PDB file of C-alpha atoms in Angstrom:
ATOM      1  CA  MET A   1      -4.596  -1.522 -24.689  1.00  0.00           C
ATOM      2  CA  ASN A   2      -6.086   1.508 -22.964  1.00  0.00           C
ATOM      3  CA  GLY A   3      -3.914   2.659 -19.891  1.00  0.00           C
ATOM      4  CA  ILE A   4      -7.015   3.258 -17.835  1.00  0.00           C
ATOM      5  CA  PHE A   5      -8.431  -0.113 -18.536  1.00  0.00           C
ATOM      6  CA  LEU A   6      -5.027  -1.782 -17.798  1.00  0.00           C
ATOM      7  CA  ALA A   7      -5.070   0.195 -14.598  1.00  0.00           C
ATOM      8  CA  PHE A   8      -8.410  -0.966 -13.468  1.00  0.00           C
ATOM      9  CA  LEU A   9      -7.392  -4.577 -14.051  1.00  0.00           C
ATOM     10  CA  GLY A  10      -4.258  -4.135 -12.065  1.00  0.00           C
ATOM     11  CA  GLY A  11      -6.198  -2.513  -9.169  1.00  0.00           C
ATOM     12  CA  LEU A  12      -8.821  -5.372  -9.363  1.00  0.00           C
ATOM     13  CA  ILE A  13      -6.154  -8.038  -9.157  1.00  0.00           C
ATOM     14  CA  THR A  14      -4.614  -6.448  -6.097  1.00  0.00           C
ATOM     15  CA  PHE A  15      -8.070  -6.173  -4.498  1.00  0.00           C
ATOM     16  CA  SER A  16      -9.104  -9.773  -5.303  1.00  0.00           C
ATOM     17  CA  VAL A  17      -5.826 -10.980  -3.477  1.00  0.00           C
ATOM     18  CA  THR A  18      -6.688  -8.828  -0.314  1.00  0.00           C
ATOM     19  CA  THR A  19     -10.113 -10.523  -0.515  1.00  0.00           C
ATOM     20  CA  LEU A  20      -8.498 -13.922  -0.793  1.00  0.00           C
ATOM     21  CA  GLY A  21      -6.355 -13.135   2.210  1.00  0.00           C
ATOM     22  CA  ALA A  22      -9.284 -11.975   4.305  1.00  0.00           C
ATOM     23  CA  ALA A  23     -11.028 -15.343   3.458  1.00  0.00           C
ATOM     24  CA  GLY A  24      -8.460 -16.995   5.486  1.00  0.00           C
ATOM     25  CA  ILE A  25     -10.406 -16.514   8.437  1.00  0.00           C
ATOM     26  CA  PHE A  26     -12.767 -19.343   7.343  1.00  0.00           C
ATOM     27  CA  CYS A  27      -9.817 -21.798   7.350  1.00  0.00           C
ATOM     28  CA  VAL A  28      -8.263 -20.911  10.842  1.00  0.00           C
ATOM     29  CA  LYS A  29      -9.672 -21.439  14.425  1.00  0.00           C
ATOM     30  CA  LYS A  30      -7.259 -18.952  16.227  1.00  0.00           C
ATOM     31  CA  GLN A  31      -5.687 -15.649  16.116  1.00  0.00           C
ATOM     32  CA  ILE A  32      -2.523 -15.232  14.083  1.00  0.00           C
ATOM     33  CA  SER A  33       0.700 -15.023  16.180  1.00  0.00           C
ATOM     34  CA  ASP A  34       2.267 -11.617  16.814  1.00  0.00           C
ATOM     35  CA  LYS A  35       5.348 -12.992  15.237  1.00  0.00           C
ATOM     36  CA  TRP A  36       3.672 -13.708  11.911  1.00  0.00           C
ATOM     37  CA  GLN A  37       1.663 -10.654  11.898  1.00  0.00           C
ATOM     38  CA  ASN A  38       4.803  -8.503  12.448  1.00  0.00           C
ATOM     39  CA  GLY A  39       6.548 -10.470   9.551  1.00  0.00           C
ATOM     40  CA  PHE A  40       3.546  -9.853   7.267  1.00  0.00           C
ATOM     41  CA  LEU A  41       3.701  -6.086   8.156  1.00  0.00           C
ATOM     42  CA  GLY A  42       7.559  -6.074   7.632  1.00  0.00           C
ATOM     43  CA  PHE A  43       7.183  -7.812   4.303  1.00  0.00           C
ATOM     44  CA  ALA A  44       4.409  -5.166   3.079  1.00  0.00           C
ATOM     45  CA  GLY A  45       6.796  -2.471   4.110  1.00  0.00           C
ATOM     46  CA  GLY A  46       9.784  -3.810   2.141  1.00  0.00           C
ATOM     47  CA  VAL A  47       7.718  -4.518  -1.040  1.00  0.00           C
ATOM     48  CA  MET A  48       6.408  -0.748  -0.787  1.00  0.00           C
ATOM     49  CA  ILE A  49       9.868   0.567  -0.426  1.00  0.00           C
ATOM     50  CA  ALA A  50      11.376  -1.337  -3.321  1.00  0.00           C
ATOM     51  CA  ALA A  51       8.357  -0.575  -5.681  1.00  0.00           C
ATOM     52  CA  SER A  52       8.821   3.096  -4.917  1.00  0.00           C
ATOM     53  CA  VAL A  53      12.264   3.189  -6.050  1.00  0.00           C
ATOM     54  CA  TRP A  54      12.286   0.700  -8.989  1.00  0.00           C
ATOM     55  CA  SER A  55       8.621   1.108 -10.101  1.00  0.00           C
ATOM     56  CA  LEU A  56       8.106   4.811  -9.410  1.00  0.00           C
ATOM     57  CA  LEU A  57      10.969   7.062  -8.787  1.00  0.00           C
ATOM     58  CA  LEU A  58      13.464   5.720 -11.388  1.00  0.00           C
ATOM     59  CA  PRO A  59      10.991   5.477 -14.167  1.00  0.00           C
ATOM     60  CA  GLY A  60       9.724   8.938 -13.016  1.00  0.00           C
ATOM     61  CA  ILE A  61      13.187  10.441 -13.411  1.00  0.00           C
ATOM     62  CA  ASP A  62      13.770   8.807 -16.721  1.00  0.00           C
ATOM     63  CA  PHE A  63      10.327  10.208 -17.960  1.00  0.00           C
ATOM     64  CA  ALA A  64      10.925  13.682 -16.797  1.00  0.00           C
ATOM     65  CA  GLU A  65      14.346  13.908 -18.345  1.00  0.00           C
ATOM     66  CA  GLU A  66      13.202  12.539 -21.670  1.00  0.00           C
ATOM     67  CA  ASN A  67      10.523  15.338 -21.707  1.00  0.00           C
ATOM     68  CA  GLY A  68      13.254  18.117 -21.093  1.00  0.00           C
ATOM     69  CA  GLN A  69      12.392  18.535 -17.375  1.00  0.00           C
ATOM     70  CA  ILE A  70      14.808  18.670 -14.599  1.00  0.00           C
ATOM     71  CA  GLY A  71      14.527  15.152 -13.299  1.00  0.00           C
ATOM     72  CA  TRP A  72      15.536  15.584  -9.564  1.00  0.00           C
ATOM     73  CA  LEU A  73      13.452  18.673  -9.213  1.00  0.00           C
ATOM     74  CA  VAL A  74      10.291  17.217 -10.576  1.00  0.00           C
ATOM     75  CA  ILE A  75      10.674  14.022  -8.487  1.00  0.00           C
ATOM     76  CA  THR A  76      11.601  16.049  -5.404  1.00  0.00           C
ATOM     77  CA  VAL A  77       8.344  18.015  -5.476  1.00  0.00           C
ATOM     78  CA  GLY A  78       6.037  15.309  -6.339  1.00  0.00           C
ATOM     79  CA  PHE A  79       7.583  13.136  -3.435  1.00  0.00           C
ATOM     80  CA  VAL A  80       7.246  16.036  -0.950  1.00  0.00           C
ATOM     81  CA  LEU A  81       3.750  16.634  -2.182  1.00  0.00           C
ATOM     82  CA  GLY A  82       2.788  12.925  -1.354  1.00  0.00           C
ATOM     83  CA  VAL A  83       4.364  13.181   2.084  1.00  0.00           C
ATOM     84  CA  ILE A  84       2.309  16.409   2.986  1.00  0.00           C
ATOM     85  CA  ILE A  85      -0.833  15.022   1.657  1.00  0.00           C
ATOM     86  CA  LEU A  86      -0.390  11.869   3.984  1.00  0.00           C
ATOM     87  CA  LEU A  87       0.722  13.988   6.834  1.00  0.00           C
ATOM     88  CA  LEU A  88      -2.584  15.861   6.512  1.00  0.00           C
ATOM     89  CA  ALA A  89      -4.578  12.681   6.201  1.00  0.00           C
ATOM     90  CA  ASP A  90      -2.869  11.276   9.109  1.00  0.00           C
ATOM     91  CA  PHE A  91      -3.490  14.329  11.091  1.00  0.00           C
ATOM     92  CA  PHE A  92      -7.244  14.243  10.305  1.00  0.00           C
ATOM     93  CA  LEU A  93      -7.546  10.426  11.047  1.00  0.00           C
ATOM     94  CA  HIS A  94      -5.976  10.805  14.527  1.00  0.00           C
ATOM     95  CA  LYS A  95      -8.449  13.790  15.182  1.00  0.00           C
ATOM     96  CA  TRP A  96     -11.300  11.761  14.116  1.00  0.00           C
ATOM     97  CA  TYR A  97     -10.165   8.896  16.148  1.00  0.00           C
ATOM     98  CA  LYS A  98      -9.818  11.036  19.367  1.00  0.00           C
ATOM     99  CA  LYS A  99     -13.446  11.945  18.969  1.00  0.00           C
ATOM    100  CA  GLN A 100     -14.420   8.388  18.620  1.00  0.00           C
ATOM    101  CA  ARG A 101     -12.670   7.428  21.773  1.00  0.00           C
ATOM    102  CA  GLU A 102     -15.108   9.642  23.639  1.00  0.00           C
ATOM    103  CA  LYS A 103     -17.941   7.281  22.579  1.00  0.00           C
ATOM    104  CA  PRO A 104     -18.427   3.625  23.566  1.00  0.00           C
ATOM    105  CA  VAL A 105     -15.418   1.658  22.188  1.00  0.00           C
ATOM    106  CA  THR A 106     -16.021  -1.813  20.608  1.00  0.00           C
ATOM    107  CA  LEU A 107     -12.588  -2.427  19.341  1.00  0.00           C
ATOM    108  CA  ARG A 108      -9.000  -2.002  20.745  1.00  0.00           C
ATOM    109  CA  GLN A 109      -7.257   1.193  19.611  1.00  0.00           C
ATOM    110  CA  SER A 110      -4.554  -1.098  17.985  1.00  0.00           C
ATOM    111  CA  THR A 111      -6.882  -3.115  16.027  1.00  0.00           C
ATOM    112  CA  SER A 112      -8.983  -0.014  14.648  1.00  0.00           C
ATOM    113  CA  MET A 113      -5.811   1.744  13.864  1.00  0.00           C
ATOM    114  CA  LEU A 114      -4.432  -1.319  12.194  1.00  0.00           C
ATOM    115  CA  VAL A 115      -7.644  -1.273   9.878  1.00  0.00           C
ATOM    116  CA  LEU A 116      -7.269   2.343   9.134  1.00  0.00           C
ATOM    117  CA  ALA A 117      -3.439   2.143   8.395  1.00  0.00           C
ATOM    118  CA  ILE A 118      -3.885  -0.733   6.010  1.00  0.00           C
ATOM    119  CA  THR A 119      -6.813   1.147   4.262  1.00  0.00           C
ATOM    120  CA  VAL A 120      -4.813   4.311   3.932  1.00  0.00           C
ATOM    121  CA  HIS A 121      -1.608   2.697   2.780  1.00  0.00           C
ATOM    122  CA  ASN A 122      -3.663   0.835   0.090  1.00  0.00           C
ATOM    123  CA  ILE A 123      -4.448   4.206  -1.571  1.00  0.00           C
ATOM    124  CA  PRO A 124      -0.918   5.057  -2.870  1.00  0.00           C
ATOM    125  CA  GLU A 125      -0.566   1.385  -3.709  1.00  0.00           C
ATOM    126  CA  GLY A 126      -3.510   1.657  -5.967  1.00  0.00           C
ATOM    127  CA  MET A 127      -2.224   5.068  -7.395  1.00  0.00           C
ATOM    128  CA  SER A 128       1.097   3.337  -8.108  1.00  0.00           C
ATOM    129  CA  VAL A 129      -0.389   0.651 -10.157  1.00  0.00           C
ATOM    130  CA  GLY A 130      -2.555   3.081 -12.050  1.00  0.00           C
ATOM    131  CA  LEU A 131       0.367   5.378 -12.893  1.00  0.00           C
ATOM    132  CA  ALA A 132       2.716   2.526 -13.799  1.00  0.00           C
ATOM    133  CA  PHE A 133       0.205   1.294 -16.331  1.00  0.00           C
ATOM    134  CA  ALA A 134      -0.526   4.902 -17.670  1.00  0.00           C
ATOM    135  CA  LEU A 135       3.195   5.433 -18.224  1.00  0.00           C
ATOM    136  CA  ALA A 136       3.458   2.061 -20.015  1.00  0.00           C
ATOM    137  CA  ALA A 137       0.509   2.712 -22.220  1.00  0.00           C
ATOM    138  CA  GLN A 138       1.947   6.098 -23.186  1.00  0.00           C
ATOM    139  CA  ASN A 139       5.356   4.608 -24.142  1.00  0.00           C
ATOM    140  CA  LYS A 140       4.161   1.235 -25.790  1.00  0.00           C
ATOM    141  CA  GLU A 141       7.531   1.052 -27.639  1.00  0.00           C
ATOM    142  CA  ASN A 142       9.277   0.702 -24.146  1.00  0.00           C
ATOM    143  CA  ILE A 143       8.343  -2.951 -23.231  1.00  0.00           C
ATOM    144  CA  ALA A 144      10.190  -2.749 -19.961  1.00  0.00           C
ATOM    145  CA  LEU A 145       7.726  -0.181 -18.831  1.00  0.00           C
ATOM    146  CA  MET A 146       4.841  -2.630 -19.209  1.00  0.00           C
ATOM    147  CA  SER A 147       6.822  -5.633 -17.667  1.00  0.00           C
ATOM    148  CA  GLY A 148       7.627  -3.200 -14.772  1.00  0.00           C
ATOM    149  CA  ALA A 149       3.945  -2.245 -14.276  1.00  0.00           C
ATOM    150  CA  ILE A 150       3.186  -6.129 -14.308  1.00  0.00           C
ATOM    151  CA  ALA A 151       5.830  -6.829 -11.826  1.00  0.00           C
ATOM    152  CA  LEU A 152       4.508  -3.952  -9.417  1.00  0.00           C
ATOM    153  CA  THR A 153       1.103  -5.383  -9.626  1.00  0.00           C
ATOM    154  CA  ILE A 154       2.374  -8.849  -8.763  1.00  0.00           C
ATOM    155  CA  GLY A 155       4.460  -7.563  -5.911  1.00  0.00           C
ATOM    156  CA  ILE A 156       1.508  -5.507  -4.156  1.00  0.00           C
ATOM    157  CA  ALA A 157      -0.700  -8.477  -4.800  1.00  0.00           C
ATOM    158  CA  ILE A 158       1.688 -10.883  -3.045  1.00  0.00           C
ATOM    159  CA  GLN A 159       1.887  -8.595   0.109  1.00  0.00           C
ATOM    160  CA  ASN A 160      -1.748  -7.804   0.073  1.00  0.00           C
ATOM    161  CA  PHE A 161      -2.688 -11.500   0.702  1.00  0.00           C
ATOM    162  CA  PRO A 162      -1.185 -11.593   4.366  1.00  0.00           C
ATOM    163  CA  GLU A 163      -2.652  -8.069   4.898  1.00  0.00           C
ATOM    164  CA  GLY A 164      -6.058  -9.317   4.351  1.00  0.00           C
ATOM    165  CA  THR A 165      -5.660 -12.081   6.815  1.00  0.00           C
ATOM    166  CA  ALA A 166      -3.790  -9.600   9.285  1.00  0.00           C
ATOM    167  CA  VAL A 167      -6.820  -7.338   9.266  1.00  0.00           C
ATOM    168  CA  SER A 168      -9.565  -9.870   9.440  1.00  0.00           C
ATOM    169  CA  LEU A 169      -8.088 -12.228  12.271  1.00  0.00           C
ATOM    170  CA  PRO A 170      -7.832  -9.561  14.971  1.00  0.00           C
ATOM    171  CA  LEU A 171     -11.536  -8.499  14.391  1.00  0.00           C
ATOM    172  CA  MET A 172     -12.627 -12.098  14.666  1.00  0.00           C
ATOM    173  CA  LYS A 173     -10.611 -12.531  17.882  1.00  0.00           C
ATOM    174  CA  GLU A 174     -12.436  -9.489  19.387  1.00  0.00           C
ATOM    175  CA  GLY A 175     -15.936 -11.197  19.031  1.00  0.00           C
ATOM    176  CA  MET A 176     -16.979 -10.081  15.339  1.00  0.00           C
ATOM    177  CA  SER A 177     -18.393 -12.732  13.263  1.00  0.00           C
ATOM    178  CA  LYS A 178     -16.281 -14.409  10.585  1.00  0.00           C
ATOM    179  CA  LYS A 179     -18.399 -12.979   7.702  1.00  0.00           C
ATOM    180  CA  LYS A 180     -18.289  -9.285   8.962  1.00  0.00           C
ATOM    181  CA  ALA A 181     -14.532  -9.705   9.565  1.00  0.00           C
ATOM    182  CA  PHE A 182     -13.984 -11.125   6.236  1.00  0.00           C
ATOM    183  CA  LEU A 183     -15.981  -8.235   4.679  1.00  0.00           C
ATOM    184  CA  ILE A 184     -14.167  -5.492   6.514  1.00  0.00           C
ATOM    185  CA  GLY A 185     -10.783  -7.087   5.709  1.00  0.00           C
ATOM    186  CA  SER A 186     -11.732  -7.314   2.053  1.00  0.00           C
ATOM    187  CA  MET A 187     -13.031  -3.807   1.838  1.00  0.00           C
ATOM    188  CA  THR A 188      -9.654  -2.517   3.048  1.00  0.00           C
ATOM    189  CA  GLY A 189      -8.471  -3.211  -0.604  1.00  0.00           C
ATOM    190  CA  ILE A 190     -11.426  -1.661  -2.500  1.00  0.00           C
ATOM    191  CA  VAL A 191      -9.650   1.694  -2.595  1.00  0.00           C
ATOM    192  CA  GLU A 192      -6.853   0.236  -4.808  1.00  0.00           C
ATOM    193  CA  PRO A 193      -8.854  -0.273  -7.968  1.00  0.00           C
ATOM    194  CA  ILE A 194     -10.755   3.004  -7.376  1.00  0.00           C
ATOM    195  CA  PHE A 195      -7.434   4.997  -6.871  1.00  0.00           C
ATOM    196  CA  SER A 196      -5.716   3.147  -9.652  1.00  0.00           C
ATOM    197  CA  VAL A 197      -8.240   4.229 -12.271  1.00  0.00           C
ATOM    198  CA  LEU A 198      -8.258   7.912 -10.796  1.00  0.00           C
ATOM    199  CA  ALA A 199      -4.508   8.129 -11.044  1.00  0.00           C
ATOM    200  CA  ALA A 200      -4.447   6.720 -14.556  1.00  0.00           C
ATOM    201  CA  THR A 201      -7.131   9.053 -15.624  1.00  0.00           C
ATOM    202  CA  PHE A 202      -5.293  12.031 -14.286  1.00  0.00           C
ATOM    203  CA  ALA A 203      -2.061  10.874 -15.916  1.00  0.00           C
ATOM    204  CA  SER A 204      -3.636  10.364 -19.353  1.00  0.00           C
ATOM    205  CA  MET A 205      -5.277  13.956 -19.034  1.00  0.00           C
ATOM    206  CA  THR A 206      -1.801  15.598 -18.003  1.00  0.00           C
ATOM    207  CA  LYS A 207       0.797  13.512 -19.729  1.00  0.00           C
ATOM    208  CA  SER A 208       3.526  15.936 -19.097  1.00  0.00           C
ATOM    209  CA  SER A 209       3.001  15.704 -15.362  1.00  0.00           C
ATOM    210  CA  ILE A 210       3.008  11.967 -15.042  1.00  0.00           C
ATOM    211  CA  ALA A 211       6.561  12.115 -13.562  1.00  0.00           C
ATOM    212  CA  ILE A 212       5.438  14.267 -10.563  1.00  0.00           C
ATOM    213  CA  PHE A 213       2.409  11.833 -10.111  1.00  0.00           C
ATOM    214  CA  LEU A 214       4.821   8.710  -9.875  1.00  0.00           C
ATOM    215  CA  ALA A 215       6.947  10.666  -7.349  1.00  0.00           C
ATOM    216  CA  PHE A 216       3.671  11.635  -5.434  1.00  0.00           C
ATOM    217  CA  ALA A 217       2.759   7.921  -5.099  1.00  0.00           C
ATOM    218  CA  ALA A 218       6.220   7.049  -3.912  1.00  0.00           C
ATOM    219  CA  GLY A 219       6.242   9.698  -1.291  1.00  0.00           C
ATOM    220  CA  ALA A 220       2.968   8.690  -0.056  1.00  0.00           C
ATOM    221  CA  MET A 221       3.919   5.046  -0.003  1.00  0.00           C
ATOM    222  CA  ILE A 222       7.371   5.444   1.848  1.00  0.00           C
ATOM    223  CA  TYR A 223       5.653   7.816   4.327  1.00  0.00           C
ATOM    224  CA  VAL A 224       3.123   5.041   5.206  1.00  0.00           C
ATOM    225  CA  VAL A 225       6.071   2.474   5.530  1.00  0.00           C
ATOM    226  CA  VAL A 226       7.844   4.645   7.986  1.00  0.00           C
ATOM    227  CA  GLU A 227       4.839   6.080   9.906  1.00  0.00           C
ATOM    228  CA  GLU A 228       2.789   2.932  10.196  1.00  0.00           C
ATOM    229  CA  LEU A 229       3.958  -0.309   8.969  1.00  0.00           C
ATOM    230  CA  ILE A 230       7.564  -0.254  10.312  1.00  0.00           C
ATOM    231  CA  PRO A 231       6.364   0.749  13.948  1.00  0.00           C
ATOM    232  CA  GLU A 232       3.498  -1.892  13.850  1.00  0.00           C
ATOM    233  CA  ALA A 233       5.751  -4.528  12.513  1.00  0.00           C
ATOM    234  CA  HIS A 234       7.822  -4.127  15.816  1.00  0.00           C
ATOM    235  CA  MET A 235       5.040  -3.856  18.259  1.00  0.00           C
ATOM    236  CA  ASP A 236       3.631  -6.641  20.646  1.00  0.00           C
ATOM    237  CA  THR A 237       6.884  -8.782  20.221  1.00  0.00           C
ATOM    238  CA  ASN A 238       7.238 -11.292  23.193  1.00  0.00           C
ATOM    239  CA  SER A 239      11.006 -10.709  23.053  1.00  0.00           C
ATOM    240  CA  LYS A 240      12.984  -7.490  22.963  1.00  0.00           C
ATOM    241  CA  GLU A 241      15.105  -9.300  20.254  1.00  0.00           C
ATOM    242  CA  GLY A 242      12.151 -10.133  17.986  1.00  0.00           C
ATOM    243  CA  LYS A 243      13.379  -9.571  14.516  1.00  0.00           C
ATOM    244  CA  GLU A 244      10.334 -10.872  12.651  1.00  0.00           C
ATOM    245  CA  GLY A 245       9.285  -7.429  11.290  1.00  0.00           C
ATOM    246  CA  THR A 246      12.874  -6.715  10.091  1.00  0.00           C
ATOM    247  CA  ILE A 247      13.313 -10.130   8.443  1.00  0.00           C
ATOM    248  CA  GLY A 248       9.934  -9.733   6.809  1.00  0.00           C
ATOM    249  CA  PHE A 249      11.024  -6.210   5.529  1.00  0.00           C
ATOM    250  CA  ILE A 250      14.100  -7.594   3.930  1.00  0.00           C
ATOM    251  CA  VAL A 251      12.309 -10.612   2.320  1.00  0.00           C
ATOM    252  CA  GLY A 252       9.760  -8.174   0.792  1.00  0.00           C
ATOM    253  CA  PHE A 253      12.224  -5.697  -0.497  1.00  0.00           C
ATOM    254  CA  LEU A 254      14.214  -8.535  -2.127  1.00  0.00           C
ATOM    255  CA  VAL A 255      11.052 -10.156  -3.770  1.00  0.00           C
ATOM    256  CA  MET A 256       9.931  -6.853  -5.053  1.00  0.00           C
ATOM    257  CA  MET A 257      13.485  -5.995  -6.317  1.00  0.00           C
ATOM    258  CA  ILE A 258      13.877  -9.270  -8.078  1.00  0.00           C
ATOM    259  CA  LEU A 259      10.485  -9.033  -9.725  1.00  0.00           C
ATOM    260  CA  ASP A 260      11.076  -5.446 -10.974  1.00  0.00           C
ATOM    261  CA  VAL A 261      14.517  -5.979 -12.145  1.00  0.00           C
ATOM    262  CA  ALA A 262      14.031  -9.444 -13.710  1.00  0.00           C
ATOM    263  CA  LEU A 263      10.741  -8.328 -15.511  1.00  0.00           C
ATOM    264  CA  GLY A 264      11.561  -4.575 -16.113  1.00  0.00           C
TER     265      GLY A 264
END
């Protein structure tokens, strides 16, 4: 099947699971506890780190070397570019938010920044799914690559479910209607199918550069984990010894690693 079409399906699946998670607000009457929310964020971080290694960086190195490129150099350049782009995006987001603070505020800073963080980190997730399927489509004889792309999609979809809930519930707690909170929570994932298709399209046009694209997505994902998810996963704990974010990270990492190794 066409890599771009597969990328679209993969991105659509991850977006659909985000929507299902956001729909969880129709089944609850109160805000999710800080412990659960920290655990969910840690889980997402663990999945993204494992996916970056097994689904993006390692296949990228193999692809570069098979095409006569210097694997470590190509991956390093792509990784650094991914970090730089996210640094710039982060800079402009914070600059924009400072301007918004001068206007009447309707949401707490932590809530609005959570929505922004989840949306931004969904972009490299979508890219990673698209690139994984593009690589698999270009190397149809390597069944492991297709299995790895499927495992990556499953892993990201699993961690998207609690993300959708973690975004929608704080919005509802601050007075927003359930329908509007659900819509915003769901739309944080719409960037995934969009960037999945865009990444697969670019990869199909410049096949020799797919390794650097894979590293780019990995760099962007790891930046988001370190900059946004890990700090958020350790905020608002009722105890200084709260380990929910750390435990969630470990579980997420193991789940994604097992999926990728078992299927790939």
